């Protein structure tokens, strides 16, 4: 087990070496762009898998997996945006120059980043609704009613045959 002094020393070493490096290479911005591109690609893949545009038939497990990936990517983007907004809010409270303009840029980026996720959510809700509607359409009801009538006739015929064999 690691005691608390070793843990705090390890955290200090990591934060003292990682944070400056991350700032130097612009890791936050690159991560945001990578997450946005990944969310876009994942949204397209989910749409393709959901609608059956792919050559193979849509597999529910694959669609569920892609929806989970979409959720994780959207939550990650949301966390990055929230982190950035908190930093901007702190800078604004401190009276930093340009924080208002920066806040507007972040707000616009947030709107642009969240819009595809909202669109994907709306389309998935519509497709889900259409899928459920097709399950309970009049044609399906007619087919199920007809198969029920055939099954009942089959059971009645076999019941009559078995009674005749017994007597």
mmCIF file of C-alpha atoms in Angstrom, residues 56 70 81 150:
data_model
loop_
_atom_site.group_PDB
_atom_site.id
_atom_site.type_symbol
_atom_site.label_atom_id
_atom_site.label_comp_id
_atom_site.label_asym_id
_atom_site.label_seq_id
_atom_site.Cartn_x
_atom_site.Cartn_y
_atom_site.Cartn_z
ATOM 1 C CA UNK A 56 -24.804 -5.829 -43.410
ATOM 2 C CA UNK A 70 -21.472 8.482 -28.531
ATOM 3 C CA UNK A 81 -16.269 22.595 -22.031
ATOM 4 C CA UNK A 150 -54.114 -20.481 -38.116
#
